[in-house]
XYZ file of C-alpha atoms in Angstrom:
583
model
C 33.363 -58.806 -47.812
C 33.528 -57.268 -44.466
C 30.207 -55.245 -44.641
C 28.768 -58.825 -46.126
C 29.710 -60.306 -42.392
C 28.896 -57.404 -40.218
C 25.436 -57.477 -42.119
C 25.189 -61.197 -41.325
C 26.143 -60.788 -37.723
C 23.199 -58.551 -37.455
C 20.824 -60.631 -38.898
C 22.300 -63.568 -36.535
C 22.344 -61.187 -33.318
C 18.343 -60.637 -34.351
C 17.533 -64.220 -34.613
C 19.223 -65.058 -31.581
C 17.535 -62.349 -29.580
C 14.333 -63.737 -30.933
C 14.701 -67.229 -29.694
C 15.590 -68.368 -33.051
C 18.782 -70.568 -32.039
C 18.747 -72.921 -34.767
C 19.017 -69.897 -37.201
C 21.279 -67.864 -35.244
C 24.138 -70.777 -34.914
C 23.769 -71.497 -38.531
C 24.720 -67.803 -39.402
C 27.257 -67.430 -36.645
C 28.889 -70.820 -38.032
C 28.935 -69.438 -41.413
C 30.484 -65.919 -40.717
C 32.906 -67.967 -38.787
C 33.893 -70.296 -41.960
C 34.734 -67.196 -43.625
C 36.376 -65.613 -40.931
C 37.816 -67.559 -37.931
C 38.719 -64.253 -36.010
C 35.531 -62.356 -35.881
C 35.557 -62.249 -31.996
C 31.847 -60.975 -31.290
C 30.658 -64.124 -33.429
C 32.802 -66.312 -31.494
C 31.313 -64.485 -28.158
C 27.607 -64.931 -29.342
C 27.861 -68.541 -30.512
C 29.303 -69.354 -27.265
C 26.627 -67.485 -25.567
C 23.987 -69.598 -27.531
C 25.576 -72.660 -26.846
C 25.483 -72.471 -23.137
C 21.726 -71.531 -23.654
C 21.681 -75.155 -25.163
C 23.838 -76.399 -22.043
C 26.846 -76.870 -24.091
C 29.277 -75.145 -21.649
C 32.230 -77.079 -22.815
C 31.550 -76.260 -26.428
C 31.449 -72.826 -25.504
C 34.617 -72.691 -23.490
C 36.303 -74.050 -26.434
C 35.171 -70.922 -28.500
C 35.533 -68.199 -25.995
C 39.593 -69.799 -25.295
C 39.772 -69.642 -29.411
C 38.515 -65.892 -28.966
C 41.314 -65.304 -26.407
C 43.963 -66.233 -28.841
C 42.755 -63.249 -30.898
C 42.419 -61.132 -28.247
C 43.659 -62.367 -25.051
C 43.060 -58.827 -23.232
C 39.217 -58.813 -24.150
C 37.518 -58.756 -20.688
C 34.004 -59.421 -21.939
C 35.265 -62.800 -23.361
C 37.359 -63.194 -19.991
C 33.921 -62.806 -18.204
C 31.933 -65.095 -20.469
C 34.635 -67.683 -20.109
C 34.388 -67.623 -16.307
C 30.708 -67.617 -16.340
C 31.155 -70.972 -18.341
C 33.629 -72.696 -16.160
C 31.617 -71.939 -13.243
C 28.577 -73.567 -14.965
C 30.487 -76.853 -15.312
C 31.845 -76.990 -11.794
C 35.590 -75.368 -12.177
C 34.707 -72.544 -9.898
C 38.554 -72.089 -8.956
C 39.571 -71.669 -12.680
C 36.050 -69.518 -12.886
C 37.148 -67.001 -9.974
C 40.555 -66.797 -11.551
C 39.436 -65.785 -14.889
C 36.804 -63.049 -13.735
C 39.465 -61.687 -11.587
C 41.501 -61.198 -14.456
C 38.524 -59.460 -16.624
C 38.035 -57.185 -13.697
C 41.997 -56.274 -13.446
C 41.994 -55.759 -17.306
C 38.908 -53.499 -17.387
C 37.965 -52.852 -13.568
C 34.975 -50.752 -14.972
C 33.608 -54.184 -16.654
C 29.979 -54.123 -14.672
C 29.684 -57.806 -15.863
C 32.455 -59.415 -14.791
C 31.604 -57.860 -11.275
C 28.221 -59.569 -11.540
C 29.635 -62.931 -12.320
C 31.803 -62.719 -9.609
C 30.048 -61.638 -7.159
C 27.403 -64.309 -7.884
C 29.971 -67.226 -7.502
C 30.938 -65.390 -4.256
C 27.061 -65.436 -3.388
C 27.144 -69.181 -3.990
C 30.066 -69.923 -2.022
C 28.089 -68.236 1.245
C 30.855 -64.950 0.805
C 27.988 -62.972 1.006
C 29.927 -59.856 1.884
C 32.522 -60.074 -0.780
C 29.467 -61.021 -2.955
C 27.357 -57.868 -2.265
C 30.479 -55.659 -2.817
C 31.335 -57.140 -6.107
C 27.514 -56.773 -7.175
C 27.037 -53.255 -5.844
C 29.972 -52.360 -7.739
C 28.187 -53.704 -10.784
C 25.346 -51.360 -9.987
C 27.720 -48.176 -9.781
C 29.207 -48.997 -12.848
C 26.043 -49.722 -14.388
C 22.875 -48.678 -12.480
C 20.605 -50.438 -15.035
C 22.378 -53.790 -14.741
C 19.079 -55.844 -13.868
C 21.242 -59.090 -13.327
C 22.997 -57.481 -10.566
C 20.336 -56.340 -8.983
C 18.563 -59.521 -8.980
C 21.639 -61.243 -7.550
C 21.950 -58.798 -4.837
C 18.558 -60.059 -3.966
C 19.781 -63.573 -3.706
C 22.457 -62.508 -1.369
C 19.744 -60.563 0.778
C 17.737 -63.650 0.872
C 20.654 -65.774 2.148
C 21.135 -63.285 4.723
C 17.465 -63.664 5.958
C 16.939 -59.954 4.824
C 13.282 -61.180 2.954
C 12.115 -57.602 2.357
C 15.188 -56.383 0.941
C 15.456 -59.047 -1.534
C 12.118 -58.616 -2.867
C 12.746 -54.540 -3.250
C 15.715 -55.738 -5.125
C 13.824 -58.452 -7.352
C 11.195 -55.690 -7.731
C 13.789 -52.962 -8.849
C 15.248 -55.410 -11.736
C 11.833 -56.116 -12.991
C 11.097 -52.412 -13.085
C 14.589 -51.958 -15.318
C 13.805 -55.080 -17.370
C 9.997 -55.901 -17.761
C 10.673 -58.968 -18.987
C 13.421 -60.328 -16.907
C 10.910 -63.574 -16.088
C 13.088 -64.654 -13.539
C 13.687 -61.817 -11.280
C 9.561 -61.259 -11.559
C 9.584 -64.871 -10.239
C 12.163 -64.426 -7.322
C 9.291 -61.506 -6.227
C 6.396 -63.951 -6.177
C 8.652 -66.805 -4.429
C 9.989 -64.270 -1.816
C 6.772 -63.026 -0.970
C 5.718 -66.509 0.666
C 8.563 -65.844 3.378
C 7.191 -62.331 4.176
C 4.129 -61.965 6.662
C 4.076 -58.248 4.689
C 1.310 -59.277 2.434
C -1.918 -61.100 2.227
C -2.668 -63.953 0.549
C -5.125 -62.015 -1.805
C -2.267 -59.990 -2.177
C 0.190 -62.803 -3.097
C -2.681 -64.289 -5.442
C -3.242 -60.788 -7.378
C 0.722 -60.408 -8.033
C 0.924 -63.882 -9.246
C -1.853 -62.948 -11.885
C 0.181 -60.007 -12.880
C 2.878 -62.237 -13.595
C 0.711 -64.474 -16.004
C -0.513 -61.301 -17.693
C 2.886 -59.796 -18.078
C 4.708 -62.917 -19.412
C 2.213 -65.798 -20.309
C -0.594 -64.412 -22.074
C 1.611 -62.897 -24.722
C 1.963 -66.392 -25.482
C -1.723 -67.156 -25.875
C -1.382 -67.395 -29.810
C 1.348 -70.473 -29.327
C -1.484 -72.528 -27.235
C -1.535 -75.966 -29.001
C -5.094 -77.631 -29.894
C -5.461 -81.159 -28.941
C -7.075 -83.377 -30.811
C -10.133 -85.354 -28.750
C -8.528 -88.525 -26.435
C -10.309 -91.267 -25.441
C -11.536 -90.432 -21.778
C -10.770 -94.186 -20.899
C -7.117 -94.285 -22.633
C -4.656 -96.424 -20.218
C -1.894 -96.172 -19.756
C -2.167 -92.255 -19.292
C 1.050 -90.700 -19.943
C 2.163 -88.234 -17.389
C 5.066 -85.834 -18.063
C 7.085 -84.186 -15.107
C 9.168 -81.320 -15.720
C 11.710 -80.403 -13.307
C 15.219 -78.863 -12.450
C 15.268 -80.923 -9.036
C 15.333 -84.729 -9.774
C 18.172 -84.923 -7.907
C 19.175 -84.950 -4.085
C 16.675 -82.264 -3.445
C 13.328 -82.136 -1.525
C 11.529 -82.375 -4.838
C 13.871 -85.555 -5.851
C 12.853 -87.330 -2.242
C 9.127 -86.776 -2.020
C 9.103 -88.047 -5.847
C 10.974 -91.322 -4.843
C 8.271 -93.213 -2.919
C 5.422 -92.771 -5.814
C 7.705 -93.798 -8.602
C 8.524 -97.174 -6.656
C 4.884 -97.835 -5.526
C 3.028 -96.811 -8.633
C 1.502 -99.409 -10.991
C 2.952 -98.791 -14.486
C 0.066 -100.347 -16.016
C -2.108 -97.338 -15.275
C 0.107 -94.632 -16.211
C 3.559 -94.123 -17.583
C 6.187 -91.430 -16.277
C 7.633 -89.238 -18.750
C 10.615 -86.998 -17.086
C 11.754 -83.689 -18.761
C 14.838 -83.035 -16.422
C 16.687 -79.956 -16.640
C 19.153 -81.448 -13.847
C 22.929 -80.062 -15.128
C 24.706 -82.153 -12.152
C 22.718 -85.486 -12.062
C 23.500 -87.787 -8.729
C 22.822 -90.875 -7.443
C 19.257 -89.683 -6.970
C 18.716 -88.800 -10.332
C 20.238 -91.903 -12.033
C 17.643 -93.878 -9.727
C 14.588 -91.535 -10.971
C 15.929 -92.471 -14.791
C 15.755 -96.250 -14.145
C 11.995 -95.645 -12.764
C 10.907 -93.577 -15.546
C 9.343 -95.149 -18.842
C 11.003 -92.402 -21.087
C 13.790 -89.612 -19.715
C 14.434 -86.452 -21.805
C 17.388 -84.478 -20.903
C 16.001 -81.159 -21.554
C 18.557 -78.733 -20.183
C 19.816 -77.396 -23.307
C 16.273 -76.703 -24.973
C 14.554 -73.282 -25.216
C 11.043 -73.154 -23.750
C 9.318 -73.553 -27.359
C 11.855 -76.675 -28.449
C 10.365 -78.145 -25.021
C 7.433 -77.405 -25.451
C 7.432 -79.108 -28.994
C 8.782 -82.289 -28.063
C 5.977 -82.791 -25.079
C 3.816 -82.244 -27.523
C 5.500 -84.855 -29.960
C 5.653 -87.495 -26.933
C 1.595 -87.080 -26.929
C 1.916 -86.312 -22.974
C -1.867 -86.310 -21.639
C -0.859 -84.723 -18.205
C 1.975 -82.597 -17.676
C 3.074 -81.901 -13.883
C 5.040 -79.219 -13.236
C 7.548 -79.551 -10.026
C 9.120 -75.919 -9.992
C 6.500 -73.254 -9.624
C 8.076 -69.661 -9.405
C 11.269 -71.175 -7.796
C 14.754 -71.225 -9.694
C 15.318 -72.549 -13.212
C 11.356 -73.060 -13.748
C 9.769 -73.622 -17.116
C 6.575 -71.857 -16.504
C 6.841 -70.842 -20.087
C 6.367 -74.126 -21.446
C 3.027 -74.577 -19.656
C 1.945 -70.860 -20.819
C 2.142 -72.656 -24.377
C -0.149 -75.467 -23.274
C 1.734 -78.735 -25.010
C -0.444 -81.275 -23.089
C -4.343 -81.347 -22.855
C -4.379 -81.173 -18.733
C -1.725 -79.645 -16.803
C -1.112 -79.240 -13.021
C 1.308 -78.056 -10.450
C 2.500 -80.219 -7.686
C 5.064 -80.382 -4.837
C 7.582 -77.537 -6.024
C 5.755 -74.704 -5.404
C 3.544 -73.877 -2.379
C 1.247 -71.191 -3.785
C -0.962 -70.766 -7.028
C 1.306 -69.910 -10.242
C -1.293 -67.532 -11.414
C -1.454 -69.293 -14.817
C -4.556 -69.441 -16.662
C -3.172 -72.426 -18.686
C -2.466 -74.192 -15.433
C -5.385 -76.566 -14.853
C -5.056 -78.060 -11.751
C -3.110 -77.723 -8.246
C -2.963 -80.764 -6.506
C -3.119 -80.589 -2.598
C -5.163 -81.555 0.329
C -7.959 -80.306 2.489
C -5.724 -79.228 5.020
C -2.948 -77.174 2.269
C -6.174 -75.527 0.555
C -9.293 -75.837 2.335
C -12.477 -75.121 0.282
C -12.661 -71.250 1.539
C -9.146 -70.660 0.069
C -9.898 -71.728 -3.191
C -10.426 -68.242 -4.939
C -6.769 -67.526 -4.305
C -5.691 -70.224 -7.093
C -6.274 -70.111 -10.849
C -5.959 -73.340 -10.700
C -9.283 -75.926 -9.628
C -7.904 -77.900 -6.591
C -7.741 -81.372 -6.683
C -7.436 -82.880 -3.332
C -5.672 -86.166 -2.418
C -7.238 -87.765 0.687
C -4.246 -88.453 2.849
C -1.921 -85.641 2.319
C -0.402 -84.244 -0.971
C 2.982 -85.562 -0.350
C 4.194 -89.278 0.931
C 7.972 -88.974 2.747
C 10.252 -91.447 2.591
C 12.976 -93.026 5.216
C 16.163 -91.833 4.581
C 19.025 -93.670 6.044
C 18.714 -92.440 10.042
C 20.237 -92.739 13.304
C 18.427 -94.187 15.893
C 15.883 -92.066 18.093
C 17.877 -91.630 21.477
C 16.334 -90.863 24.909
C 14.623 -87.513 25.709
C 17.584 -84.839 26.336
C 15.498 -83.023 28.754
C 15.235 -85.866 31.260
C 18.674 -86.257 31.716
C 19.496 -82.485 31.465
C 16.121 -81.219 33.696
C 15.078 -78.207 30.810
C 13.603 -78.346 27.270
C 15.887 -77.689 24.118
C 13.694 -76.226 21.406
C 14.850 -76.046 18.156
C 14.354 -75.129 14.229
C 16.765 -76.549 11.229
C 14.855 -74.756 8.474
C 16.165 -72.449 6.043
C 16.702 -69.293 8.185
C 14.804 -66.985 5.732
C 11.788 -68.687 6.732
C 12.268 -67.398 10.215
C 10.225 -64.238 10.427
C 10.656 -61.631 12.980
C 7.209 -62.461 14.314
C 8.711 -66.068 14.612
C 11.367 -64.989 16.666
C 9.444 -62.784 19.144
C 7.241 -65.763 19.341
C 9.853 -67.872 19.993
C 11.267 -65.480 22.851
C 8.077 -65.619 24.246
C 8.070 -69.306 24.672
C 11.647 -69.642 26.193
C 10.685 -66.402 28.108
C 7.883 -68.761 30.030
C 10.490 -71.455 30.244
C 13.328 -69.568 32.236
C 15.968 -72.743 31.614
C 15.073 -73.876 28.471
C 16.969 -73.321 25.457
C 16.848 -72.767 21.359
C 19.102 -74.953 18.745
C 19.271 -73.434 15.333
C 21.005 -75.482 12.382
C 21.393 -73.812 8.785
C 23.866 -73.019 5.883
C 23.329 -69.623 6.583
C 24.655 -69.943 9.948
C 28.375 -70.842 8.341
C 28.151 -66.866 7.806
C 29.267 -65.320 11.207
C 27.796 -61.844 10.534
C 24.255 -63.910 10.093
C 25.031 -65.873 13.324
C 25.580 -62.142 15.250
C 22.761 -61.122 13.541
C 20.440 -63.742 14.718
C 22.081 -63.764 18.258
C 21.608 -59.867 18.516
C 17.938 -60.165 17.559
C 17.168 -62.856 20.032
C 19.388 -60.962 22.708
C 17.186 -57.910 22.093
C 14.051 -59.992 23.040
C 15.631 -61.479 26.169
C 17.236 -64.428 25.351
C 20.624 -64.306 26.336
C 23.436 -65.824 23.972
C 24.366 -68.402 26.459
C 20.933 -70.282 25.659
C 21.412 -70.269 22.362
C 23.322 -72.515 20.095
C 23.414 -71.370 16.281
C 25.182 -74.164 14.318
C 26.176 -74.310 10.833
C 24.986 -76.585 8.100
C 26.490 -80.336 8.274
C 26.241 -83.383 6.343
C 22.745 -84.887 6.032
C 23.501 -87.459 8.711
C 25.037 -85.302 11.297
C 21.870 -82.990 10.782
C 19.531 -85.888 11.370
C 21.903 -86.834 14.528
C 21.290 -83.523 15.729
C 17.759 -84.231 16.382
C 18.676 -86.538 19.392
C 19.930 -83.530 21.233
C 16.542 -81.483 20.973
C 13.421 -82.127 22.431
C 10.776 -80.184 20.709
C 10.878 -78.838 17.030
C 9.169 -75.116 16.721
C 7.578 -74.547 13.330
C 8.294 -71.188 11.095
C 6.020 -69.014 9.748
C 4.583 -67.567 7.844
C 6.353 -70.112 5.384
C 6.301 -73.351 7.462
C 8.705 -76.512 7.333
C 7.997 -79.139 4.662
C 11.172 -81.860 4.206
C 12.496 -80.416 8.132
C 8.682 -81.487 9.589
C 9.058 -85.093 8.100
C 12.922 -85.443 9.186
C 11.905 -83.894 12.622
C 8.923 -86.310 13.007
C 10.742 -89.296 11.767
C 13.697 -88.632 14.358
C 11.134 -88.675 17.442
C 10.885 -84.889 17.775
C 7.268 -83.129 17.766
C 6.830 -80.323 15.390
C 4.723 -77.546 17.233
C 2.836 -75.782 14.161
C -0.391 -73.403 13.600
C -2.333 -73.181 10.333
C -2.051 -69.576 8.663
C -3.685 -68.095 5.558
C -1.621 -69.748 2.714
C -0.482 -72.734 1.461
C 3.091 -72.582 2.554
C 1.807 -71.901 6.062
C -0.004 -74.914 6.180
C 1.652 -77.545 4.372
C 3.495 -78.577 7.623
C 0.255 -79.119 9.597
C -0.515 -81.614 6.548
C 2.336 -83.778 7.285
C 1.619 -83.650 10.891
C -1.817 -84.539 10.532
C -1.615 -87.360 8.320
C 1.302 -88.801 10.580
C -1.260 -89.282 13.036
C -0.176 -86.046 15.306
C -2.798 -83.785 15.012
C -3.010 -82.284 18.427
C 0.473 -80.760 17.730
C -1.209 -77.891 15.369
C -2.854 -74.963 16.449
C -4.981 -72.731 14.677
C -3.004 -69.506 15.947
C -0.101 -68.181 17.406
C -1.661 -68.062 20.868
C -2.606 -71.886 20.621
C 0.941 -72.491 19.190
C 2.577 -71.068 22.103
C 0.085 -72.806 24.471
C 0.802 -76.306 22.617
C 4.719 -75.523 23.110
C 4.609 -74.904 26.676
C 2.100 -77.531 27.620
C 4.534 -79.918 25.851
C 7.813 -79.062 27.467
C 5.996 -78.828 30.818
C 5.196 -82.684 31.154
C 8.442 -84.550 30.085
C 6.897 -88.006 30.824
C 4.334 -87.451 28.196
C 7.100 -85.808 25.913
C 9.472 -88.939 26.568
C 6.322 -91.418 25.669
C 5.535 -89.234 22.227
C 9.164 -89.187 21.128
C 9.611 -93.164 21.727
C 6.393 -94.052 19.961
C 6.261 -91.382 17.237
C 8.766 -92.977 14.833
C 6.455 -96.666 14.904
C 3.271 -94.184 14.588
C 4.789 -92.271 11.545
C 5.900 -95.430 9.637
C 2.413 -96.669 10.033
C 0.656 -93.692 8.760
C -0.718 -92.327 5.575
C 2.428 -90.005 5.436
C 4.687 -93.019 4.897
C 2.297 -95.458 2.830
C 3.637 -95.319 -0.286
C 1.184 -97.834 -1.973
C -1.673 -96.163 -0.642
C -0.359 -92.783 -1.603
C 0.491 -93.918 -5.139
C -3.065 -95.362 -5.529
C -4.379 -92.047 -4.560
C -2.319 -90.389 -7.216
C -3.354 -92.580 -9.698
C -7.244 -91.564 -8.719
C -6.108 -88.044 -8.972
C -4.771 -88.378 -12.181
C -7.931 -90.088 -13.776
C -10.168 -87.329 -12.045
C -8.102 -84.725 -13.772
C -8.422 -86.402 -16.924
C -12.004 -87.184 -17.039
C -12.893 -84.025 -15.937
C -10.603 -82.224 -18.448
């Protein structure tokens, strides 16, 4: 009988690896009915249930397996991973430490614990564990991917890209590591826009084109059909920039014109999730579905236009789009570059983010919103305070963007600006600055560029309200490049702090300019670094003018297209109709 069970287990494992989760699950359960002590089947079924988002059920299986083999480090490693997924992080750490104690050469336990420490911003410990995982098993592509994440968090963009590339070399089918390469290239000035476009197309060739046999053929549909059924696919229907920018559209849309169907991979819903659910015509919780299952569900829902809100960011579903489950597919908001997919018909942008001379960089056809591709929603915010420079006698510059966006060239440029204004200061705030090593690294970089430590404040992440209140302590925001600010740009404008930027050669360098121009402040946008430096110094040299800008900015922004939700919703409707009729 045991030989028969082993044979059945091998068959289930083959189905599991091939992505046929239903058949694999049925066989695993059949095996366990015959032999409840079959630990390998308990482990694999647990892994399968985790793929389906059923982490609590998986935890039950792992704990059951431990009653038979309490010192099985692999079971403990998987249990730790599952506990982490449901937010029981302290328990997960304890279990993973036990796994390492039992088997110091268990690379996956080191990898899993290192990943948790990385998410907890304990980067040095994370790196030590992940490097140990690689020392134990140099072919552990997942550990390399996780080290890449640590490097990005510590603002070492080029090192992160190298790690992701090596992970893909080890495992050419490691789709998320390959997406991480592309996403991180957006932060790097080392690549031209043309080189990035070519690498995105290579991703399509490697991962999407092999699925061309699964592309759905859609029967003709009425071009005048109303209402259109529009699907949105995202992991970020929550308190996240995607959730924030989607909210004004959902609030102001005309439900008679189009229906919103949300395919949500959210695993930790919050109040924003609940609100977006309440504003949707249909809501599907999809975290436990495989890509083929989700594609089939979208097809059954007869979606007319399917919109991706992730691109190559984490937890993306691009392989759903590669199967073309809807007749029209578009990328919007969540990723500021081409997806590279042949099956992605459109990219929703505007004239600033993607001017006509950049269209060759995109596999998608560009559909342009007339007044900006996003609409900003007012957060609960403090009142705008007086210009600090008036009482201090010097200007305070700031950057509250993700620190990985601050390239060496940006730091050099900021140092040049501060060098020409000897009494000026720089304030930076962000999650990465919680780490003393990163704070010291940035301070050393600025000091080497001639900005002494007493001219900078490097502040850790704080609550959202306190983050907004920090704008009342600064005078001018300096945009990052080549990956410019987005949400932070809008927040800064709302708090009366002008953002100086310049337009570059890629979407992610230009989207801040789009928000600034559509807020009515085109004079803050330069076209090159020299103009950027000039505008920053010019603003800082006229405090009366800067004070007037500060006190008029909130009202001007509130009356601008950037915050006109009704106008934006009407433009978005026209955009949908354009994509539908042109298909």
